[in-house]
PDB file of C-alpha atoms in Angstrom:
ATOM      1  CA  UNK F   1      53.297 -10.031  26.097  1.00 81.00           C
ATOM      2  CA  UNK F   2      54.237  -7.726  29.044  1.00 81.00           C
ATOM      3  CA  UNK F   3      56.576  -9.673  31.380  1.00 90.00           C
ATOM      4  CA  UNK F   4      58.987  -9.021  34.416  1.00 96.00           C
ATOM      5  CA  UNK F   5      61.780 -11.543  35.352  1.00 97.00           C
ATOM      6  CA  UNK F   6      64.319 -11.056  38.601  1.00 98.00           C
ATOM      7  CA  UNK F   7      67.580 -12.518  39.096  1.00 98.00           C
ATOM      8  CA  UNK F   8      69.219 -14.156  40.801  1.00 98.00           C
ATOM      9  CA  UNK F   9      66.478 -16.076  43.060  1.00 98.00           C
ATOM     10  CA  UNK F  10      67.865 -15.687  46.078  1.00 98.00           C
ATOM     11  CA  UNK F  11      71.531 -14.215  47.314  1.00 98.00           C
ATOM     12  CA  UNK F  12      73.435 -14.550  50.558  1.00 98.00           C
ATOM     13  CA  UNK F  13      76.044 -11.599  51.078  1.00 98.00           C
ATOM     14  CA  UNK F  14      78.122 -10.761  53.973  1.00 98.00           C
ATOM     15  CA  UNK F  15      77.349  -8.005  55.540  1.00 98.00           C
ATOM     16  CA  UNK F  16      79.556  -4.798  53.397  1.00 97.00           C
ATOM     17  CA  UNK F  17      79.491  -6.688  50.174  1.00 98.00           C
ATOM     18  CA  UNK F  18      77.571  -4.532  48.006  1.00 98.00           C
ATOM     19  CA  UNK F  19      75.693  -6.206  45.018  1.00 98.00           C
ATOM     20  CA  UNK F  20      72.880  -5.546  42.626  1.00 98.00           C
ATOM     21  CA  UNK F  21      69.837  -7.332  41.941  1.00 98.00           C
ATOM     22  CA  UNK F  22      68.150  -7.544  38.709  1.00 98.00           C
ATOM     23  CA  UNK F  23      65.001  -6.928  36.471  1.00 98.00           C
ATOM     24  CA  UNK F  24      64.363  -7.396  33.430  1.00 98.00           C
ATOM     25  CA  UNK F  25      61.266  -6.718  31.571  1.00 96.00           C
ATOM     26  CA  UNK F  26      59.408  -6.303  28.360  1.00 93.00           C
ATOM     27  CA  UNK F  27      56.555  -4.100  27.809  1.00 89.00           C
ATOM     28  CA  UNK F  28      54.707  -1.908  24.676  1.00 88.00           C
ATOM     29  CA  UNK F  29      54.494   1.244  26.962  1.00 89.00           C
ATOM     30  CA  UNK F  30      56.321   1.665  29.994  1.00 91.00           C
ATOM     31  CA  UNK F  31      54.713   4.149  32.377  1.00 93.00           C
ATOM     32  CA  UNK F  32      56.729   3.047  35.153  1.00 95.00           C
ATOM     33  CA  UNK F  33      58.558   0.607  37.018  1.00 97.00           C
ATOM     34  CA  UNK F  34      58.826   0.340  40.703  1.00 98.00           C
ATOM     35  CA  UNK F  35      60.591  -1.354  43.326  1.00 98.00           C
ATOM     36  CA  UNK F  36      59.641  -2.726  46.580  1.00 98.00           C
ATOM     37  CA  UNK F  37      60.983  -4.395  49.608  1.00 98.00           C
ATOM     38  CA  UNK F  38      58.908  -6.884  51.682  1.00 98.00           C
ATOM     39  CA  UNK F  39      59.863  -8.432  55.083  1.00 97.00           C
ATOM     40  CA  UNK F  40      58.084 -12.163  56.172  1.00 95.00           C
ATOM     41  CA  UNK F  41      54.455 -11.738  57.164  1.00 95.00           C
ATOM     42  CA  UNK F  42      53.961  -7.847  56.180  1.00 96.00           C
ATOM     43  CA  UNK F  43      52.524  -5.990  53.298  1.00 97.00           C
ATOM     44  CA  UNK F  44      55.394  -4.604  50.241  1.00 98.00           C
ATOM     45  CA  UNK F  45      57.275  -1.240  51.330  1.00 97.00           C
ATOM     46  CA  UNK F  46      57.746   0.844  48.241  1.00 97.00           C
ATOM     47  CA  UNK F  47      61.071   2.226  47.676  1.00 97.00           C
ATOM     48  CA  UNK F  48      61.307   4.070  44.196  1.00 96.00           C
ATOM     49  CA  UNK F  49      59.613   4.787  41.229  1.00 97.00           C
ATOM     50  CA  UNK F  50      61.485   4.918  37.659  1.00 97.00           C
ATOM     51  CA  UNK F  51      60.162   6.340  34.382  1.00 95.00           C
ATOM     52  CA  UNK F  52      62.714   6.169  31.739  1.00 93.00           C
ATOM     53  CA  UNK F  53      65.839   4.719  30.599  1.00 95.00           C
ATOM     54  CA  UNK F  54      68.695   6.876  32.219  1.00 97.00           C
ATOM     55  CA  UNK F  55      67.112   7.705  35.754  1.00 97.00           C
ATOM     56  CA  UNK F  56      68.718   6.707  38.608  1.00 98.00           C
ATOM     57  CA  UNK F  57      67.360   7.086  42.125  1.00 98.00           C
ATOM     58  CA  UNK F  58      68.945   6.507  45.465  1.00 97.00           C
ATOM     59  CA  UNK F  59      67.579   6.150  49.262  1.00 95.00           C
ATOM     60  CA  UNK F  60      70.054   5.051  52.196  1.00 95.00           C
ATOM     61  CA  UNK F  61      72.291   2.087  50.660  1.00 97.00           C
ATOM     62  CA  UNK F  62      70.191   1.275  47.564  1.00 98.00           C
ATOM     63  CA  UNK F  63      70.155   2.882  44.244  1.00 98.00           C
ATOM     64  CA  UNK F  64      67.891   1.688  41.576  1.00 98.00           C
ATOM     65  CA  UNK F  65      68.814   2.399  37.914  1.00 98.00           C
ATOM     66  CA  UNK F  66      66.936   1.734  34.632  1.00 97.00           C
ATOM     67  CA  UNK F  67      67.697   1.218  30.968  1.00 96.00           C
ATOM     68  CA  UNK F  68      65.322   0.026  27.869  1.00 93.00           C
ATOM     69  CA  UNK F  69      65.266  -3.720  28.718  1.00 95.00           C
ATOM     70  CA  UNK F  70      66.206  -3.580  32.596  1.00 97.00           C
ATOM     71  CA  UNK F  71      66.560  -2.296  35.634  1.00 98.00           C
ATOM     72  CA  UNK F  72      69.396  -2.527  38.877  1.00 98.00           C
ATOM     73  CA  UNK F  73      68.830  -2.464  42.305  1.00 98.00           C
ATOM     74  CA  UNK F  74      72.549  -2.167  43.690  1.00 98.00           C
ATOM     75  CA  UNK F  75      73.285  -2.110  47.283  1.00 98.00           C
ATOM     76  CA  UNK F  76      75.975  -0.582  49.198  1.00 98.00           C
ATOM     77  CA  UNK F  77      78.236  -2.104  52.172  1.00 98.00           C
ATOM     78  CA  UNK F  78      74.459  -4.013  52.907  1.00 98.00           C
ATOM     79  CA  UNK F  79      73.668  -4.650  56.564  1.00 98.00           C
ATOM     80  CA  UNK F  80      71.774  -7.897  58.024  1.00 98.00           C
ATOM     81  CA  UNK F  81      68.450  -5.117  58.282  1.00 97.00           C
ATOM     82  CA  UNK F  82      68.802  -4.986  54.317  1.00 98.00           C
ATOM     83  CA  UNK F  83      67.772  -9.143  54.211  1.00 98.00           C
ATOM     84  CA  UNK F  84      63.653  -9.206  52.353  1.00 98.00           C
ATOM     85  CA  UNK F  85      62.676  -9.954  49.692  1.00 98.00           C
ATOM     86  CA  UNK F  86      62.725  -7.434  46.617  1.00 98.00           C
ATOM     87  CA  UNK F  87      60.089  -6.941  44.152  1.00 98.00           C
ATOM     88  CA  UNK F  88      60.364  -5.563  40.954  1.00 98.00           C
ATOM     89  CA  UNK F  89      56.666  -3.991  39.465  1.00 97.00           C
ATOM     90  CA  UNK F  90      56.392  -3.242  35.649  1.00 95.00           C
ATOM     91  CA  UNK F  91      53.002  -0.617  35.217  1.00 94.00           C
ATOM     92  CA  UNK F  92      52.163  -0.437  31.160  1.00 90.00           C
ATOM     93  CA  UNK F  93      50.762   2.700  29.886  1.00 87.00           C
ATOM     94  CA  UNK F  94      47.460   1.131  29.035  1.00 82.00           C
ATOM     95  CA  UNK F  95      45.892  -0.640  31.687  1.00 80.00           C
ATOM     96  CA  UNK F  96      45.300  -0.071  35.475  1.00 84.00           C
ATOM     97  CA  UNK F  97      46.777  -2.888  36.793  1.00 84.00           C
ATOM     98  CA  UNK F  98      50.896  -3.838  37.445  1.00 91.00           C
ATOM     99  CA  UNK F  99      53.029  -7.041  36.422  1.00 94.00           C
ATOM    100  CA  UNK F 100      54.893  -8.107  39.571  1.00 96.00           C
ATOM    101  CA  UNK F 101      58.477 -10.139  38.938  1.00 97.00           C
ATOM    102  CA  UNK F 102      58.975 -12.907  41.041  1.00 97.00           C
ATOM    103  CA  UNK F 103      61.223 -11.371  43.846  1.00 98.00           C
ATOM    104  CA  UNK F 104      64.433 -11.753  44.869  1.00 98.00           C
ATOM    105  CA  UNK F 105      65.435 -13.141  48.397  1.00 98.00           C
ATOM    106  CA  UNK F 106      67.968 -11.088  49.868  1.00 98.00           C
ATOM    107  CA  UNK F 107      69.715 -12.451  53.326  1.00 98.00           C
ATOM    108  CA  UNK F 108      72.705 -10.250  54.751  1.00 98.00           C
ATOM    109  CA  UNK F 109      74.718 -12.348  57.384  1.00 97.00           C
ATOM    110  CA  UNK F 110      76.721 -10.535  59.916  1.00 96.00           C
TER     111      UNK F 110
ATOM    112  CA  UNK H   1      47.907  10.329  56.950  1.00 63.00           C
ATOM    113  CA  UNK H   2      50.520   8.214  54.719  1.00 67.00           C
ATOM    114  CA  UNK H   3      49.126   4.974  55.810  1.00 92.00           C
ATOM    115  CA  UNK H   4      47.237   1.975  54.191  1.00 97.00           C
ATOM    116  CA  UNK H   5      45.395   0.195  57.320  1.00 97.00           C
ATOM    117  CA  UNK H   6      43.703  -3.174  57.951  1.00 98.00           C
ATOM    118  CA  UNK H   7      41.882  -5.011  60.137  1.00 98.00           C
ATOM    119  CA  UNK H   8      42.033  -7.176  61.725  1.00 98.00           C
ATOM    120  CA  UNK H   9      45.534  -8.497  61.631  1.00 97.00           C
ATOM    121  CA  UNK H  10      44.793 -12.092  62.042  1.00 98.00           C
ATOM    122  CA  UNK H  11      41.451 -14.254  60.804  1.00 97.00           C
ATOM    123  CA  UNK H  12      40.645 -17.855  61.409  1.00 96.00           C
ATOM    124  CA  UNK H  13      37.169 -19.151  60.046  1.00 94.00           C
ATOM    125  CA  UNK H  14      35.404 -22.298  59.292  1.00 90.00           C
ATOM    126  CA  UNK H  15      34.348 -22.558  55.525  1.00 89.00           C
ATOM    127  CA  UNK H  16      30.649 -21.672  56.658  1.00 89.00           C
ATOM    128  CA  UNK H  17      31.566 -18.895  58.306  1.00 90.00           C
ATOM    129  CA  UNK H  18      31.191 -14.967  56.666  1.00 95.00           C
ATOM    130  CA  UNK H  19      33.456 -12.752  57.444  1.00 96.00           C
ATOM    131  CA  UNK H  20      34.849  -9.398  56.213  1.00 97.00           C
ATOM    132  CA  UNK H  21      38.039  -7.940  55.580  1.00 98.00           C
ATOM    133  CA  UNK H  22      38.288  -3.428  55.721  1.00 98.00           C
ATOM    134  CA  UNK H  23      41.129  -1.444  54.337  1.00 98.00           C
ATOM    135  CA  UNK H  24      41.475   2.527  55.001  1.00 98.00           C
ATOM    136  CA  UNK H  25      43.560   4.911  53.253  1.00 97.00           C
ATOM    137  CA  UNK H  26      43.540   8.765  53.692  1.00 92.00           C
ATOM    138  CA  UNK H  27      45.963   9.973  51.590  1.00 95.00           C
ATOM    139  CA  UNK H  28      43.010  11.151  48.797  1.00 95.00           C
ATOM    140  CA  UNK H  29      44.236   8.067  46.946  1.00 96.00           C
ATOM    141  CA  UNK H  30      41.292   7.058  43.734  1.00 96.00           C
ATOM    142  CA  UNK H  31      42.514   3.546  42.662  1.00 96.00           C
ATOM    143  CA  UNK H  32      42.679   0.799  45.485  1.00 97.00           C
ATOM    144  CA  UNK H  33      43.697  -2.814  44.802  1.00 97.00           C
ATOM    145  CA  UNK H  34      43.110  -6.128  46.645  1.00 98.00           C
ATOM    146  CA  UNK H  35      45.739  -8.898  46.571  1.00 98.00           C
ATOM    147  CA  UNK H  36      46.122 -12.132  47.438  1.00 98.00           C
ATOM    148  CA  UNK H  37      49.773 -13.709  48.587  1.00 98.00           C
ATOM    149  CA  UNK H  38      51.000 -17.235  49.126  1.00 97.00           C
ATOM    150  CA  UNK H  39      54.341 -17.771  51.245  1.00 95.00           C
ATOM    151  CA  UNK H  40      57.259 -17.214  48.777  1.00 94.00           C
ATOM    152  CA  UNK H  41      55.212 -15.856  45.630  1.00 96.00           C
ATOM    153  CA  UNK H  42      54.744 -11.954  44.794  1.00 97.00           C
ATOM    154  CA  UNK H  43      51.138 -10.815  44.971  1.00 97.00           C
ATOM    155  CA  UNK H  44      48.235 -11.684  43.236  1.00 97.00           C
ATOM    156  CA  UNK H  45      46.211  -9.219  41.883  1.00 96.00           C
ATOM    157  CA  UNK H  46      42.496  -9.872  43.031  1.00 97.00           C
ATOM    158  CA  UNK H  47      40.710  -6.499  42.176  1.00 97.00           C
ATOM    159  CA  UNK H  48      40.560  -2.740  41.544  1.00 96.00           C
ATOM    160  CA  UNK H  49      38.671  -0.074  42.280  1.00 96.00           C
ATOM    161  CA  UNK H  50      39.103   2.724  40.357  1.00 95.00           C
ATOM    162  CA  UNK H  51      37.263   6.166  41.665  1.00 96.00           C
ATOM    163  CA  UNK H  52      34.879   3.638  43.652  1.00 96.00           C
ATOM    164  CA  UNK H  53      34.105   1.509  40.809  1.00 96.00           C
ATOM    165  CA  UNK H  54      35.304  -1.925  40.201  1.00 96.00           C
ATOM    166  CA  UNK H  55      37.263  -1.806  37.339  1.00 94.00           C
ATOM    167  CA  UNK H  56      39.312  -5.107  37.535  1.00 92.00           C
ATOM    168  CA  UNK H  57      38.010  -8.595  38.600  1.00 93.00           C
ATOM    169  CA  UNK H  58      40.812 -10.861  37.511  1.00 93.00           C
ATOM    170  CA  UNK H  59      38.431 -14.222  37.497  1.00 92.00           C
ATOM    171  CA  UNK H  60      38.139 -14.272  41.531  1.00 96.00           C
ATOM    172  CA  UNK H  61      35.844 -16.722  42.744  1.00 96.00           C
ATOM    173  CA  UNK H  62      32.426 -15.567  43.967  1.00 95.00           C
ATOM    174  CA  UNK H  63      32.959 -16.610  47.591  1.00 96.00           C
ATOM    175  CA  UNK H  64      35.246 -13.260  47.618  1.00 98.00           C
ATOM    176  CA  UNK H  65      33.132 -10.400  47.351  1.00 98.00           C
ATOM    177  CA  UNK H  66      34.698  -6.797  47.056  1.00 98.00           C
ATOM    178  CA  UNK H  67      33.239  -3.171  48.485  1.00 98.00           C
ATOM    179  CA  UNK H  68      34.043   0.106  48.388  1.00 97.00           C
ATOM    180  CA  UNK H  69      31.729   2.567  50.208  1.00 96.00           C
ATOM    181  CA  UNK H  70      33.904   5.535  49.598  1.00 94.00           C
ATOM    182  CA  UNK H  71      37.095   6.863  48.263  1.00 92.00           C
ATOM    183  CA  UNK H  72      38.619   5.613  51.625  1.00 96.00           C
ATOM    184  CA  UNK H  73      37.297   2.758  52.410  1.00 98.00           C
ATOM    185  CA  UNK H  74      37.430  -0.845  50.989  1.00 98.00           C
ATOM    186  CA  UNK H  75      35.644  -4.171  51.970  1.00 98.00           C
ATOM    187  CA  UNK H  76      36.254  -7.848  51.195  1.00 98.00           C
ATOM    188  CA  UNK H  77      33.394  -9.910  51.784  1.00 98.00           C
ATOM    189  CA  UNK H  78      34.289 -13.821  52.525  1.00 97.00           C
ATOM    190  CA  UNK H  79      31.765 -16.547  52.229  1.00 95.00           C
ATOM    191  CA  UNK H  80      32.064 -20.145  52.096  1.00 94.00           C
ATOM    192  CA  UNK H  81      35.693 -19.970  51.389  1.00 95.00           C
ATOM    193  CA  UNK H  82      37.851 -23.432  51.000  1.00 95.00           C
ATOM    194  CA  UNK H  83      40.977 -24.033  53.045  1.00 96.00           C
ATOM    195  CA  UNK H  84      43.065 -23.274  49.828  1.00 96.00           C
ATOM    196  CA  UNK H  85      41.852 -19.617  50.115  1.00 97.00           C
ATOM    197  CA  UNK H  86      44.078 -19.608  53.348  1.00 97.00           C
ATOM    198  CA  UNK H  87      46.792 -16.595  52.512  1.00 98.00           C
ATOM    199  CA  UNK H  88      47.727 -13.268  53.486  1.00 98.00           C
ATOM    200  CA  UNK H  89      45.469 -10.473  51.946  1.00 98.00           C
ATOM    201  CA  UNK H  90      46.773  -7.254  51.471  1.00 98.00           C
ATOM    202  CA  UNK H  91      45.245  -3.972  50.562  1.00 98.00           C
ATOM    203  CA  UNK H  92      46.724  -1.237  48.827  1.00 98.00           C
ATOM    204  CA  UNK H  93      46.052   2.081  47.332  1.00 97.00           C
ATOM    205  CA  UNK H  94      47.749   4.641  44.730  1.00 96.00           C
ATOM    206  CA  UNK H  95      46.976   8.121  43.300  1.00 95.00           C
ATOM    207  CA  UNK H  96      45.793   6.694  40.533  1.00 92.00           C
ATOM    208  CA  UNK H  97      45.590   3.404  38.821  1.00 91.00           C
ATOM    209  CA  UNK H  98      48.354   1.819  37.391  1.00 89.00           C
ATOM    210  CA  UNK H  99      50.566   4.343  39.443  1.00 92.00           C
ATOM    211  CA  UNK H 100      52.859   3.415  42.552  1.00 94.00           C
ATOM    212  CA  UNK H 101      50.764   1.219  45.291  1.00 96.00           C
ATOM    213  CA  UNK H 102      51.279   1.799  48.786  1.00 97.00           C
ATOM    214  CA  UNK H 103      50.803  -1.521  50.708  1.00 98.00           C
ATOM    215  CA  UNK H 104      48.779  -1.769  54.434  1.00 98.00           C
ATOM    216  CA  UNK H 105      50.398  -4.333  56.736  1.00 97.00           C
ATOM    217  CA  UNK H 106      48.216  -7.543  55.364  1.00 98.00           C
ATOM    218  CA  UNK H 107      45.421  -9.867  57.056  1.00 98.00           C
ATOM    219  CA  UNK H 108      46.771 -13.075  57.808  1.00 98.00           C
ATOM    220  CA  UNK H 109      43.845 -15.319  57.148  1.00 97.00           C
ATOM    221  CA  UNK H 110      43.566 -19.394  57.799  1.00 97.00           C
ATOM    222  CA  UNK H 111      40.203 -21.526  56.818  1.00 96.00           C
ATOM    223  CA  UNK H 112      39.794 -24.017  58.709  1.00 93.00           C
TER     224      UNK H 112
END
């Protein structure tokens, strides 16, 4: 069965201590896995899109990476406007909907 | 256009009320998805429409009833809903589905 799990729950950083979040998954047929961040109250902002083990993609202070079995979401130096919530989304290569992991809570304190 | 949109931002209604919920996209998206999310859970996938045709209805209750006029446009009909159906609703859209979704900003919706 085609599953996503995030870790940890939640994590408190101070602001310039870089992290990563992860996700790991299972699935017969990756065609991709995406990342997302979502602030209280508003709809998911997607941030990058990763199709196979070995890509690595990078916006700002986040870079995501991605392997067989997971994938890393590391932040850099992180400022208080980095604290949402991050979602991990598995799509599988044979049906049209996603798998969405649980989320991570990020807060950043000054 | 790189936007999802919806309107209205806010909905309060009694469960005898019916109500509708619209979602526009013009980025020449084909697949567009309705969700359903409770405070501190990741989305729940409601339906999707897949060049205008429903092609997912994961079990939703029949008091929720989905539309999509065109390529841009998508409905959600309400009817008779329970105070448990109170949530925010978000609307999204991607090339295709099963591809990246792009989110709109949510309707924030309370049954009374």
């Amino acid at each position: 069965e085609d599953q996503v799990t995030q870790s940890p729950e939640a994590l408190r950083l101070q602001e310039g201590e870089s992290s990563s979040l992860n996700c790991s998954y299972t699935v017969s047929g990756l065609r991709g896995l995406f990342w997302y961040r979502q602030d209280p109250g508003k709809g998911p902002e997607f941030l990058f899109t990763l199709y196979s083990a070995g890509e690595e993609k990078e916006k700002e202070r986040l870079k995501a990476t991605l392997t067989k079995k997971e994938s890393f979401l590391h932040i850099t130096a992180p400022k208080p406007e980095d604290s949402a919530t991050y979602l991990c989304v598995l799509a599988e290569t044979s049906y049209d909907k996603v798998i969405f992991g649980p989320g991570t809570s990020l807060s950043v304190i000054p | 256009d790189t936007e999802v949109t919806q309107t209205p931002k806010h909905l309060v209604m009694g469960m005898t009320n019916k109500k509708s919920l619209k979602c526009e996209q013009h980025m020449g998206h084909r697949a567009m998805y309705w969700y359903k999310q409770k405070a501190k859970k990741p989305p729940e996938l409601m339906f999707v429409y897949s060049y205008e045709k429903l092609s997912i209805n994961e079990s939703v209750p029949s008091r929720f009833s989905p539309e999509c006029p065109n390529s841009s446009l998508l409905n959600l009909h309400l009817h008779a809903l329970q105070p448990e159906d109170s949530a925010l609703y978000l609307c999204a859209s991607s090339p295709q589905a099963g591809l990246e979704q792009f989110f709109g900003p949510g309707t924030r919706l309370t049954v009374l």
